[in-house]
Tab-separated table of C-alpha atoms in Angstrom:
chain	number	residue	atom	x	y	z
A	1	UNK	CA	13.630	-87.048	87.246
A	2	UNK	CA	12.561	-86.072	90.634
A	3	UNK	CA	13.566	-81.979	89.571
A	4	UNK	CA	10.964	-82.949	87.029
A	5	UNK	CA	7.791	-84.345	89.278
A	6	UNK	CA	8.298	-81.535	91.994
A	7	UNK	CA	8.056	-78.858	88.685
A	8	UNK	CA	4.751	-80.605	87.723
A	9	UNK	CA	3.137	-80.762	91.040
A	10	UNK	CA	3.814	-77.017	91.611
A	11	UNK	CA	2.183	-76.158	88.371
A	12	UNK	CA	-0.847	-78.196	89.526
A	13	UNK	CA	-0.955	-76.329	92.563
A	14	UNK	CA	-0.576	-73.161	91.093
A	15	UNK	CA	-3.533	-73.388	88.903
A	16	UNK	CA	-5.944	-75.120	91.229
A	17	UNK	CA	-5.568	-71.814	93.476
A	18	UNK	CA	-5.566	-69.344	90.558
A	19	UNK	CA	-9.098	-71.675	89.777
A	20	UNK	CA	-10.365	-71.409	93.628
A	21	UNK	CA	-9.717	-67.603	93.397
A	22	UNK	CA	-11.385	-66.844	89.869
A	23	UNK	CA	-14.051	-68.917	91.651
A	24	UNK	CA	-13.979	-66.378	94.705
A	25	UNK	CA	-13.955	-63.638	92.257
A	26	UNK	CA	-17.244	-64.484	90.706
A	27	UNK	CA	-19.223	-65.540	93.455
A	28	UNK	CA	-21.880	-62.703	94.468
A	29	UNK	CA	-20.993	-60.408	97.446
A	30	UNK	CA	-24.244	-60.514	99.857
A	31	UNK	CA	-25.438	-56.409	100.045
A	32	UNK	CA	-25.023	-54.969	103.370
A	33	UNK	CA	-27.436	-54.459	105.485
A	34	UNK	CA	-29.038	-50.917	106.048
A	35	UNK	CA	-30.926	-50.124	109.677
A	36	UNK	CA	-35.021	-48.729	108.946
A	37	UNK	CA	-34.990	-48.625	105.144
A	38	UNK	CA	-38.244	-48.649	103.408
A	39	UNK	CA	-39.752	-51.453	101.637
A	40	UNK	CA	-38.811	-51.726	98.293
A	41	UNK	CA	-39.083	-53.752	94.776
A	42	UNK	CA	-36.564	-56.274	94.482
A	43	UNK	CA	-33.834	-54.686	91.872
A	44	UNK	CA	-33.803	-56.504	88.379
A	45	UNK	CA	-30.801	-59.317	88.392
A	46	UNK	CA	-27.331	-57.563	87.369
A	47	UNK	CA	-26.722	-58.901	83.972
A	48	UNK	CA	-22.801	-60.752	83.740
A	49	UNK	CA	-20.222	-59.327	81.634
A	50	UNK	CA	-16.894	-60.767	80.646
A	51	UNK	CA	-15.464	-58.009	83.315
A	52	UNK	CA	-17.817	-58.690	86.085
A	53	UNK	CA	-21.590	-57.835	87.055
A	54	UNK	CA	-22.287	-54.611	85.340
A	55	UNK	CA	-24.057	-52.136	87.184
A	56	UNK	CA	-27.576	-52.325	87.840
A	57	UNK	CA	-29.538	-50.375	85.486
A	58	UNK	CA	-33.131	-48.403	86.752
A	59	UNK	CA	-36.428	-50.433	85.024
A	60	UNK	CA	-39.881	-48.975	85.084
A	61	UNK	CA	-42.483	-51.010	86.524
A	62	UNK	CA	-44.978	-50.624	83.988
A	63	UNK	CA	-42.180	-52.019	81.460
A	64	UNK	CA	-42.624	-55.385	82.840
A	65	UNK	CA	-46.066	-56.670	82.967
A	66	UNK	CA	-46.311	-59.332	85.056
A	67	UNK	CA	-49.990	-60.995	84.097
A	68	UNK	CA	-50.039	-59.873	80.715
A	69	UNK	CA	-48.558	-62.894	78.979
A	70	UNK	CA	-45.165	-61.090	78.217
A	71	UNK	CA	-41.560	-62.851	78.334
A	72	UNK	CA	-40.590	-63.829	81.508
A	73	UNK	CA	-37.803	-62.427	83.382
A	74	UNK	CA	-34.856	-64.466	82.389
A	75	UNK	CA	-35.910	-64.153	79.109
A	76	UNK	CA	-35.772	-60.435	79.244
A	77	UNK	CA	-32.391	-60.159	80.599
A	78	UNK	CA	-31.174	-62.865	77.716
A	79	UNK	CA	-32.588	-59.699	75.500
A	80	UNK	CA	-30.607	-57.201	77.417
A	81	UNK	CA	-27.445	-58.990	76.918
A	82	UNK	CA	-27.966	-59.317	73.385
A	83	UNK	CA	-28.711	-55.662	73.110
A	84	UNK	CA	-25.270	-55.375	75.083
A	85	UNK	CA	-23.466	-57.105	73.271
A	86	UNK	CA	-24.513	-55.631	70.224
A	87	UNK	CA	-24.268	-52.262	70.949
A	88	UNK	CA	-27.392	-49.838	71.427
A	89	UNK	CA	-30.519	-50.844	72.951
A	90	UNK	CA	-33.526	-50.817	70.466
A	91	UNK	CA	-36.502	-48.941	71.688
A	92	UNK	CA	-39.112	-51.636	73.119
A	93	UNK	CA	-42.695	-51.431	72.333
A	94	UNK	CA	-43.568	-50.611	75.525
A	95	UNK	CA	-41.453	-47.779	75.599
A	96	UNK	CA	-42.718	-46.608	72.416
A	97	UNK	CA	-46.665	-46.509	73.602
A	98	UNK	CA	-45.638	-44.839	76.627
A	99	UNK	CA	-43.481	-42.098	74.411
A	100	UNK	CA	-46.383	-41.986	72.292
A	101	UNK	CA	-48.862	-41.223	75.167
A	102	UNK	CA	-46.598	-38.358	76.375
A	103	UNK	CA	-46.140	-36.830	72.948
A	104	UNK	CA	-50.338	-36.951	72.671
A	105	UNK	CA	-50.809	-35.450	76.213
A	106	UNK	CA	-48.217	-32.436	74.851
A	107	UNK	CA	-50.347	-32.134	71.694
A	108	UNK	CA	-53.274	-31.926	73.517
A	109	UNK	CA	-51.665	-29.455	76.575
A	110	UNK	CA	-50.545	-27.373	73.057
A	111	UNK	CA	-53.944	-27.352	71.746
A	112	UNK	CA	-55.562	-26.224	75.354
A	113	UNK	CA	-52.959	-23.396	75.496
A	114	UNK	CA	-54.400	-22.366	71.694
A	115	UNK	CA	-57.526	-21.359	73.217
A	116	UNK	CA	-57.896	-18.373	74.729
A	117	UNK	CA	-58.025	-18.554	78.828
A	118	UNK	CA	-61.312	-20.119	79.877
A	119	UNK	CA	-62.760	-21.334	77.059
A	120	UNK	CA	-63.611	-24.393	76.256
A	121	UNK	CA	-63.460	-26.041	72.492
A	122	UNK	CA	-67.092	-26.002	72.318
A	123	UNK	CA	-66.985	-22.062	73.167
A	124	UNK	CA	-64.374	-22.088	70.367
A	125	UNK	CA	-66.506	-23.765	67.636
A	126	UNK	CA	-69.448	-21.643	68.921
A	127	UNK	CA	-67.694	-18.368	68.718
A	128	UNK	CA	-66.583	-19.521	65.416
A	129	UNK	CA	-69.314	-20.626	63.543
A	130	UNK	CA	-70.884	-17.180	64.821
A	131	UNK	CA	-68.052	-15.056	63.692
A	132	UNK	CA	-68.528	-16.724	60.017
A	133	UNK	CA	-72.532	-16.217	60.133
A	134	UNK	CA	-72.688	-12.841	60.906
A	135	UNK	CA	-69.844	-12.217	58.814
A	136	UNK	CA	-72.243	-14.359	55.718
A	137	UNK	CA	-74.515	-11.674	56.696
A	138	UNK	CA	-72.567	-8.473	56.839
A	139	UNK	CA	-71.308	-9.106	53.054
A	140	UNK	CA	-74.682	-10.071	51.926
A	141	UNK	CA	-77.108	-7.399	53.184
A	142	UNK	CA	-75.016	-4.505	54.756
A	143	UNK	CA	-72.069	-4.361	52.912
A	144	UNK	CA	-74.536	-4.363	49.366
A	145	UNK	CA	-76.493	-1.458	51.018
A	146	UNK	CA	-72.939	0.214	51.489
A	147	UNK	CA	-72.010	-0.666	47.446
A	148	UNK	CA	-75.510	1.335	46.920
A	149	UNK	CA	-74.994	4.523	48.670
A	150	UNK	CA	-73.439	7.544	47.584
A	151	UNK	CA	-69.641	7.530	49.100
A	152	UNK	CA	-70.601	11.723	50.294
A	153	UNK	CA	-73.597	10.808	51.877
A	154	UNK	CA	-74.585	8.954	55.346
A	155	UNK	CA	-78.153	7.326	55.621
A	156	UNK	CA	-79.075	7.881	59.605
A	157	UNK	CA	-80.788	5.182	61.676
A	158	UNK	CA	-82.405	3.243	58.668
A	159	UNK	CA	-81.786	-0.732	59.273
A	160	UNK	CA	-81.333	-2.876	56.323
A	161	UNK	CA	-85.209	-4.539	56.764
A	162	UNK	CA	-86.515	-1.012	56.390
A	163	UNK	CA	-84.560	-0.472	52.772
A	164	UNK	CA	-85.877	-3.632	51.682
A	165	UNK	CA	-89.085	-3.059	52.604
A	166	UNK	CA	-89.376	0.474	51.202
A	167	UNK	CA	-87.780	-1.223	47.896
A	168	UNK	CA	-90.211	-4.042	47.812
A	169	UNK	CA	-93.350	-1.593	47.470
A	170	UNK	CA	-91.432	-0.070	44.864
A	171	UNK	CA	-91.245	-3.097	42.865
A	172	UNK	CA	-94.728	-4.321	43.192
A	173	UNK	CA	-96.055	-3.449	39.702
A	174	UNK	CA	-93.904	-5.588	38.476
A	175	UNK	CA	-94.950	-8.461	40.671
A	176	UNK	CA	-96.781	-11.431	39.542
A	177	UNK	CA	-99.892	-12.391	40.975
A	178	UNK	CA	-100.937	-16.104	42.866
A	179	UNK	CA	-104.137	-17.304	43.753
A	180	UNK	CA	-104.414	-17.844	47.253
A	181	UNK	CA	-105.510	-20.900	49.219
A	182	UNK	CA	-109.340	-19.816	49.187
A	183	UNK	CA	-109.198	-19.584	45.639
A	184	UNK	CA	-107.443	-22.843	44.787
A	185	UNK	CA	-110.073	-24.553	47.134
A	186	UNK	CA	-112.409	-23.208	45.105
A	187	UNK	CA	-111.119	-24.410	41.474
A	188	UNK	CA	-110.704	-27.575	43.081
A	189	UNK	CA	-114.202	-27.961	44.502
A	190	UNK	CA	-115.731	-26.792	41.508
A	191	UNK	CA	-113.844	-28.976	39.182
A	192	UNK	CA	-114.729	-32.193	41.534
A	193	UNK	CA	-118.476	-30.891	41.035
A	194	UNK	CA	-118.185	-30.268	37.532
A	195	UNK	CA	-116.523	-33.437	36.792
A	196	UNK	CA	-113.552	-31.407	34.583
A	197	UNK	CA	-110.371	-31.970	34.591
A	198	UNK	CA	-108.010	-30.006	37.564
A	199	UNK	CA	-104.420	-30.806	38.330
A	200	UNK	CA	-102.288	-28.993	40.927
A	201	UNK	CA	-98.970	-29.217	40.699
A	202	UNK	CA	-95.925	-27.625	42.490
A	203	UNK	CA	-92.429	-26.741	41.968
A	204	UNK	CA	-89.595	-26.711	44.250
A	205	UNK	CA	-85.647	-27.476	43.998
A	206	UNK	CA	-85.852	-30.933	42.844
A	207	UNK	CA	-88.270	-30.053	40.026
A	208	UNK	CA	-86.147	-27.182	39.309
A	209	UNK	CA	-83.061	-28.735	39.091
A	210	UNK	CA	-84.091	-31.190	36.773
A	211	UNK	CA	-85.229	-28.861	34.627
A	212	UNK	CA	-82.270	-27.139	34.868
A	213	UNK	CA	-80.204	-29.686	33.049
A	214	UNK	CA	-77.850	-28.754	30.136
A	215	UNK	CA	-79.515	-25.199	30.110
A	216	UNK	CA	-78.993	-23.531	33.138
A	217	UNK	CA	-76.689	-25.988	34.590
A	218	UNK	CA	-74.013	-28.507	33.288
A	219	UNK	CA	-74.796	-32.357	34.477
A	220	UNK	CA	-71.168	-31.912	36.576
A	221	UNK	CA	-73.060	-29.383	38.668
A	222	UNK	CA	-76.474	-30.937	38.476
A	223	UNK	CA	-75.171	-33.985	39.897
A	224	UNK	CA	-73.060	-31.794	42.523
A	225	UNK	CA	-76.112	-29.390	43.409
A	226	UNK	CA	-78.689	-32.093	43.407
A	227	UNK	CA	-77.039	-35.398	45.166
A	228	UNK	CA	-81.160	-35.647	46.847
A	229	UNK	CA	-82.400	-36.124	42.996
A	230	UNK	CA	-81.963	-40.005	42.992
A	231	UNK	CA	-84.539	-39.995	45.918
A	232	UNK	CA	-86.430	-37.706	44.252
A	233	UNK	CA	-87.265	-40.023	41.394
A	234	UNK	CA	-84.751	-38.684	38.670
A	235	UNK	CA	-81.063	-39.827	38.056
A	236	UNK	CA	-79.334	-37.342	36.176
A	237	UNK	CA	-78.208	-36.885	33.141
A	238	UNK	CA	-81.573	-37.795	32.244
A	239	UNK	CA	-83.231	-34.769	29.558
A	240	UNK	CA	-85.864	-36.989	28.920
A	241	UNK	CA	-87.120	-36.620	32.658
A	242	UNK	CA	-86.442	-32.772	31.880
A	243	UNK	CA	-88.592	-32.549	28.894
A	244	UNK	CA	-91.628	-34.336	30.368
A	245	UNK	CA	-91.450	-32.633	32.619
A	246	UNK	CA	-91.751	-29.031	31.472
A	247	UNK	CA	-94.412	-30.318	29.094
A	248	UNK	CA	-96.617	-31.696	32.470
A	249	UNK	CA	-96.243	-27.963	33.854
A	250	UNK	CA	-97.095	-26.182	30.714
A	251	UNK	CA	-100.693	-28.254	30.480
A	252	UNK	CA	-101.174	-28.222	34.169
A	253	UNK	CA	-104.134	-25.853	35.412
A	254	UNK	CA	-102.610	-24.818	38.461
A	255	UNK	CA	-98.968	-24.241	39.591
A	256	UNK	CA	-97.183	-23.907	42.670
A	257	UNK	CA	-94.182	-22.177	42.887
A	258	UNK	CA	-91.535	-21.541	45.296
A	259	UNK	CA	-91.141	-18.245	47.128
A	260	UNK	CA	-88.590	-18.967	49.432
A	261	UNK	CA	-85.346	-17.114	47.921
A	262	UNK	CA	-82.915	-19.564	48.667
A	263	UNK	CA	-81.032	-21.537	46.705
A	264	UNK	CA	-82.390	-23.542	44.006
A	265	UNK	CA	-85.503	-22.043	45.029
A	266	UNK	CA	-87.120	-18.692	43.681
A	267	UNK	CA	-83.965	-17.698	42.508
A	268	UNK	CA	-83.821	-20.717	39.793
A	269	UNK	CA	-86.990	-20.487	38.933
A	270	UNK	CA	-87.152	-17.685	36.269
A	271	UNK	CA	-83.769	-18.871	34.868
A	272	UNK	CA	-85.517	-22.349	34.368
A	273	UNK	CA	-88.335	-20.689	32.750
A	274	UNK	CA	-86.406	-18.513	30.379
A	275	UNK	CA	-84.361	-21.215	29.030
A	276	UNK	CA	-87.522	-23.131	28.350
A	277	UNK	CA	-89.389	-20.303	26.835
A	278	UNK	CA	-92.080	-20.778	29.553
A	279	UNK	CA	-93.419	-17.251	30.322
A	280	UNK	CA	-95.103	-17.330	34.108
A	281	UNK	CA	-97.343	-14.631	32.726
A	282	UNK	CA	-99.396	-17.711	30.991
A	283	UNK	CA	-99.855	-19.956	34.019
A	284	UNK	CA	-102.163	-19.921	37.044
A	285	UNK	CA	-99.698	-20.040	40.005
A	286	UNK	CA	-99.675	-20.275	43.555
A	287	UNK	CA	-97.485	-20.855	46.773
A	288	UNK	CA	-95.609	-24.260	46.262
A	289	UNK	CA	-96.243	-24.988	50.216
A	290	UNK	CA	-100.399	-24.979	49.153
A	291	UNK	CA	-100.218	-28.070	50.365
A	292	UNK	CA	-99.676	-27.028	53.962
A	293	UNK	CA	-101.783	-24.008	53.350
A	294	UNK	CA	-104.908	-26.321	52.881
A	295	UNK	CA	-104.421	-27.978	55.802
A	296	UNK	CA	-103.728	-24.426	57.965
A	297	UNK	CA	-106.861	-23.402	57.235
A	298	UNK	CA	-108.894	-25.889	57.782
A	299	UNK	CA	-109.816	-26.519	54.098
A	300	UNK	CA	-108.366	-29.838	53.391
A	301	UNK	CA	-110.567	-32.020	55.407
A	302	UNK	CA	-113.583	-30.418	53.938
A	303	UNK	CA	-112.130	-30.849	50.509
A	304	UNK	CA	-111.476	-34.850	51.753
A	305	UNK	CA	-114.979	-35.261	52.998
A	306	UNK	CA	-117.457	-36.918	51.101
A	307	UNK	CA	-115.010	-37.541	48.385
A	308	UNK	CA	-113.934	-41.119	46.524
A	309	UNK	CA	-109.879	-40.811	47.002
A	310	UNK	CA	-107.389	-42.039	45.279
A	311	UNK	CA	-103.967	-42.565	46.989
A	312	UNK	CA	-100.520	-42.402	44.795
A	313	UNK	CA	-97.209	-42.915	46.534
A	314	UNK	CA	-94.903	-44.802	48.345
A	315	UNK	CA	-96.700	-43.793	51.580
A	316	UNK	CA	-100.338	-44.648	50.168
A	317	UNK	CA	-100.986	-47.612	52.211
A	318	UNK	CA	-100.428	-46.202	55.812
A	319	UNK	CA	-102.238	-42.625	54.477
A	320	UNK	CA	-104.962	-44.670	52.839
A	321	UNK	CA	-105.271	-46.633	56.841
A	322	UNK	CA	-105.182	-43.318	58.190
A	323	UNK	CA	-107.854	-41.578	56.120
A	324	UNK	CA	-110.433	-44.699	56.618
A	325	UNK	CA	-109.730	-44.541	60.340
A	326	UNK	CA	-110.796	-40.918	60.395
A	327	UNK	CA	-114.156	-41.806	58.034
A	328	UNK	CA	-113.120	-40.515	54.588
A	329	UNK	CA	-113.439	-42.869	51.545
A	330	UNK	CA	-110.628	-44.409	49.672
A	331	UNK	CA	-111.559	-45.897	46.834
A	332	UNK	CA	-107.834	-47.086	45.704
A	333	UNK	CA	-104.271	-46.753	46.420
A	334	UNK	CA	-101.260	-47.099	44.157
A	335	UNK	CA	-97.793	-48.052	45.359
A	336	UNK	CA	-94.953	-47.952	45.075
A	337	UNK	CA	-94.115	-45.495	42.934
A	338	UNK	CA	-90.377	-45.470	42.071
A	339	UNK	CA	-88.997	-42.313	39.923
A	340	UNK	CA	-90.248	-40.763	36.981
A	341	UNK	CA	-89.572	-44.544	35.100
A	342	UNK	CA	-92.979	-45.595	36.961
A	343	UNK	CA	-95.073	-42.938	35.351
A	344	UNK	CA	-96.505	-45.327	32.703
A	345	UNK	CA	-97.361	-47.946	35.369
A	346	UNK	CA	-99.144	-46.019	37.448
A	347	UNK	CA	-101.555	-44.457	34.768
A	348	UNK	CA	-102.131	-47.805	33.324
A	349	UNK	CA	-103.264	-49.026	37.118
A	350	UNK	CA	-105.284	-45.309	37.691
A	351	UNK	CA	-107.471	-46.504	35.229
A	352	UNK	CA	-109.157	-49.336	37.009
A	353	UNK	CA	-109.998	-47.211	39.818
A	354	UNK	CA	-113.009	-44.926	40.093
A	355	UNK	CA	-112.667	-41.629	42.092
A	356	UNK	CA	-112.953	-38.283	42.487
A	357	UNK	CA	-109.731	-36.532	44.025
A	358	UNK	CA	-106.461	-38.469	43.339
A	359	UNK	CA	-103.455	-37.458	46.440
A	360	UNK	CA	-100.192	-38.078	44.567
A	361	UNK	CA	-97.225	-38.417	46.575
A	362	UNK	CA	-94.263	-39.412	44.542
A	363	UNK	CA	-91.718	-36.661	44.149
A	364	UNK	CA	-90.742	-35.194	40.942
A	365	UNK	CA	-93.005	-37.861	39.053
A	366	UNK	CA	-95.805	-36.396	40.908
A	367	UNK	CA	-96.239	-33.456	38.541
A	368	UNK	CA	-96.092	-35.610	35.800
A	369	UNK	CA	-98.794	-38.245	37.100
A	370	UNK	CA	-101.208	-35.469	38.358
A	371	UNK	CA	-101.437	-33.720	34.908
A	372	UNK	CA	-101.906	-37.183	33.012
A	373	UNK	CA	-104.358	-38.275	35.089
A	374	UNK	CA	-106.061	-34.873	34.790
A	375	UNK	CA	-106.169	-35.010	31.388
A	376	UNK	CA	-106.827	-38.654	31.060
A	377	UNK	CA	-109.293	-39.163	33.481
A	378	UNK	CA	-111.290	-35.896	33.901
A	379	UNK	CA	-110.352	-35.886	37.294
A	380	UNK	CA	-109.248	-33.350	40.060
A	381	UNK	CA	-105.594	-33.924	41.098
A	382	UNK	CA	-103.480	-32.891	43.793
A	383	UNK	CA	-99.740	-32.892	44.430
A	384	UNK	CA	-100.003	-34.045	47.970
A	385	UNK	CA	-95.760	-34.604	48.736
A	386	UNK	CA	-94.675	-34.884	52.163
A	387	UNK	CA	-98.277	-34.026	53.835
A	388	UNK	CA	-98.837	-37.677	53.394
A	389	UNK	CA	-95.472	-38.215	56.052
A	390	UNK	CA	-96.663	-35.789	57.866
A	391	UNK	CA	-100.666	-36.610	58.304
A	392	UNK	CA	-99.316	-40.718	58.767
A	393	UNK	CA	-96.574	-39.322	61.519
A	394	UNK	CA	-99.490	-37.753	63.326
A	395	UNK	CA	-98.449	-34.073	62.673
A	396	UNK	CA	-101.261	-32.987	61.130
A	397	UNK	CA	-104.757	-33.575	61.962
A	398	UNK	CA	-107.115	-33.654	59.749
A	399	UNK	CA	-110.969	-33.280	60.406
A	400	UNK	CA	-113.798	-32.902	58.358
């Protein structure tokens, strides 16, 4: 019995010290001290393992935002002994933005070290967009001048201008000829005076385009080419548009047409007129910018003066303000006028008015309202477009 009690009490013993020295084990060891060492961040807390404190484990400071309503500290190393225990850390977001940012800065550094050594990317697009003009015009004036030429013969000192000009006076006879703005102030005075009818009209891509439709150009490139047309007054597919058009310029009295080669321009102009069988020959024509010309020379306020006007267009109430401010005599204004649908409307309310000079500013339905009215009326027309903007926006002046 006793054998038995003295056995117990040693195994009591025994593993109350084993306890005290497992408690030993675990308690922290205090880090010695080192003489003169700079100040430093405290070290993150060691995170316990089953085998002891694992070893300490370098944290960027950025990582761990401290007023940025993040996780707090012991939450973080709860995290990192999950991401222990289960095996490979996970990449944090943190560490992903700041990844992110270096990959960006090494995209960047790449695209810096693209560029040839001192210059800039606005040099770059500069030199580029120069490279590709003159290269535009290389294939389409020198290189067609090289197509021309004889392969066994060298034309010396002669610049491209020079061919075209010597060209040009070859082709006059077959040039058609346009009154100039002298003359068309003259038809124009001497209508008003006469009381006969007089519309002016002019022509430039929008008007062109639409007549264009389904016989120069499909409506897929219609609508591609001519995105402004909606503004213009005319939403395409629309023939009918296209056939009142043409009929307005085949009974106007004078036409202006565009000279300006670009595209859409002069160069659709005789293609227009062929598929319509229109043949320029028959019409009285003139520069499409008339217009401007008028007001160049000095002749618009004269042909303004002493007239009763009649104002057509969207802009018609400011011109109409400006005109009466500078003494000439409006005698009505129409507006708004919206597309080639308002046609009707506005030569129903041009009847009410009486007046001797109608300005009609209203896009493509401007050719078809100044030949109406002509016709309707007796009266002089012109086809005023954006001199009204620019007469209201104070960049013309007009005086009598």
């Amino acid at each position: 019995m006793k054998v038995a009690i003295i056995h117990r009490n040693l195994m009591l013993t025994s593993s109350s010290g084993q306890g005290q020295v497992a408690t030993k084990r675990s308690a922290p060891v205090p880090a010695p001290k080192t003489q003169s060492q700079p100040k430093q961040n405290p070290a993150p807390a060691a995170v316990k393992t089953s085998g002891g404190n694992a070893p300490q484990k370098s944290v960027k400071k950025q990582a761990v935002p401290a007023a940025t309503g993040g996780r707090s500290g012991a939450a973080k190393a709860g995290q990192s002994r999950k991401s222990s225990a289960n095996g490979a850390k996970k990449r944090t977001r943190g560490r992903k933005s700041s990844l992110a940012k270096k990959r960006g800065r090494r995209r960047g550094q790449r695209d810096s070290a693209a560029l040839p050594p001192g210059m800039e990317h606005g040099q770059f697009h500069d030199n580029a967009f120069t490279a590709g003009y003159e290269l535009g015009k290389y294939e389409g004036g020198e290189l067609l001048l090289e197509q021309a030429l004889p392969m066994n013969l060298l034309l010396p000192e002669v610049r491209l201008q020079d061919v075209i000009a010597i060209g040009a006076e070859h082709l006059r006879p077959r040039c058609l000829p346009l009154m100039d703005v002298h003359e068309v102030y003259a038809e124009m005075e001497q209508s008003i005076h006469e009381r006969r009818p007089c519309a002016v009209v002019r022509l430039g891509d929008g008007e062109l385009l639409t007549l264009a439709q389904e016989v120069v150009y499909d409506t897929a490139t219609i609508q591609r080419e001519g995105t402004f047309l909606p503004y213009a007054g005319v939403n395409p597919p629309d023939l009918l548009a296209r056939d009142q058009l043409m009929h307005a310029i085949r009974h106007a009295h004078i036409v202006g047409v565009p000279l300006a080669r670009r595209k859409h321009f002069h160069p659709l102009l005789h293609p227009v007129f062929r598929a319509h069988q229109l043949d320029p020959g028959e019409l009285r024509m003139t520069n499409s910018t008339v217009n401007y010309g008028l007001a160049q020379t000095g002749l618009l306020g004269g042909l303004l003066a002493g007239k009763q006007l009649l104002v057509i267009g969207n802009t018609a109430p400011a011109l109409a303000h400006m005109l009466t401010e500078r003494g000439f005599i409006v005698s009505g204004l129409i507006s708004p006028v919206r597309g080639v649908r308002d046609v009707e409307r506005v030569i129903l309310e041009s009847r009410g008015v009486e007046f001797d000079l109608a300005l009609v500013s209203a896009g493509i339905a401007a050719v078809m309202i100044c030949t109406r009215i002509a016709h309707e009326r007796g009266k002089t027309t012109l086809d005023f477009g954006h001199m009204a903007d620019a007469i209201v926006k104070g960049q013309i002046a007009l005086t009598h």
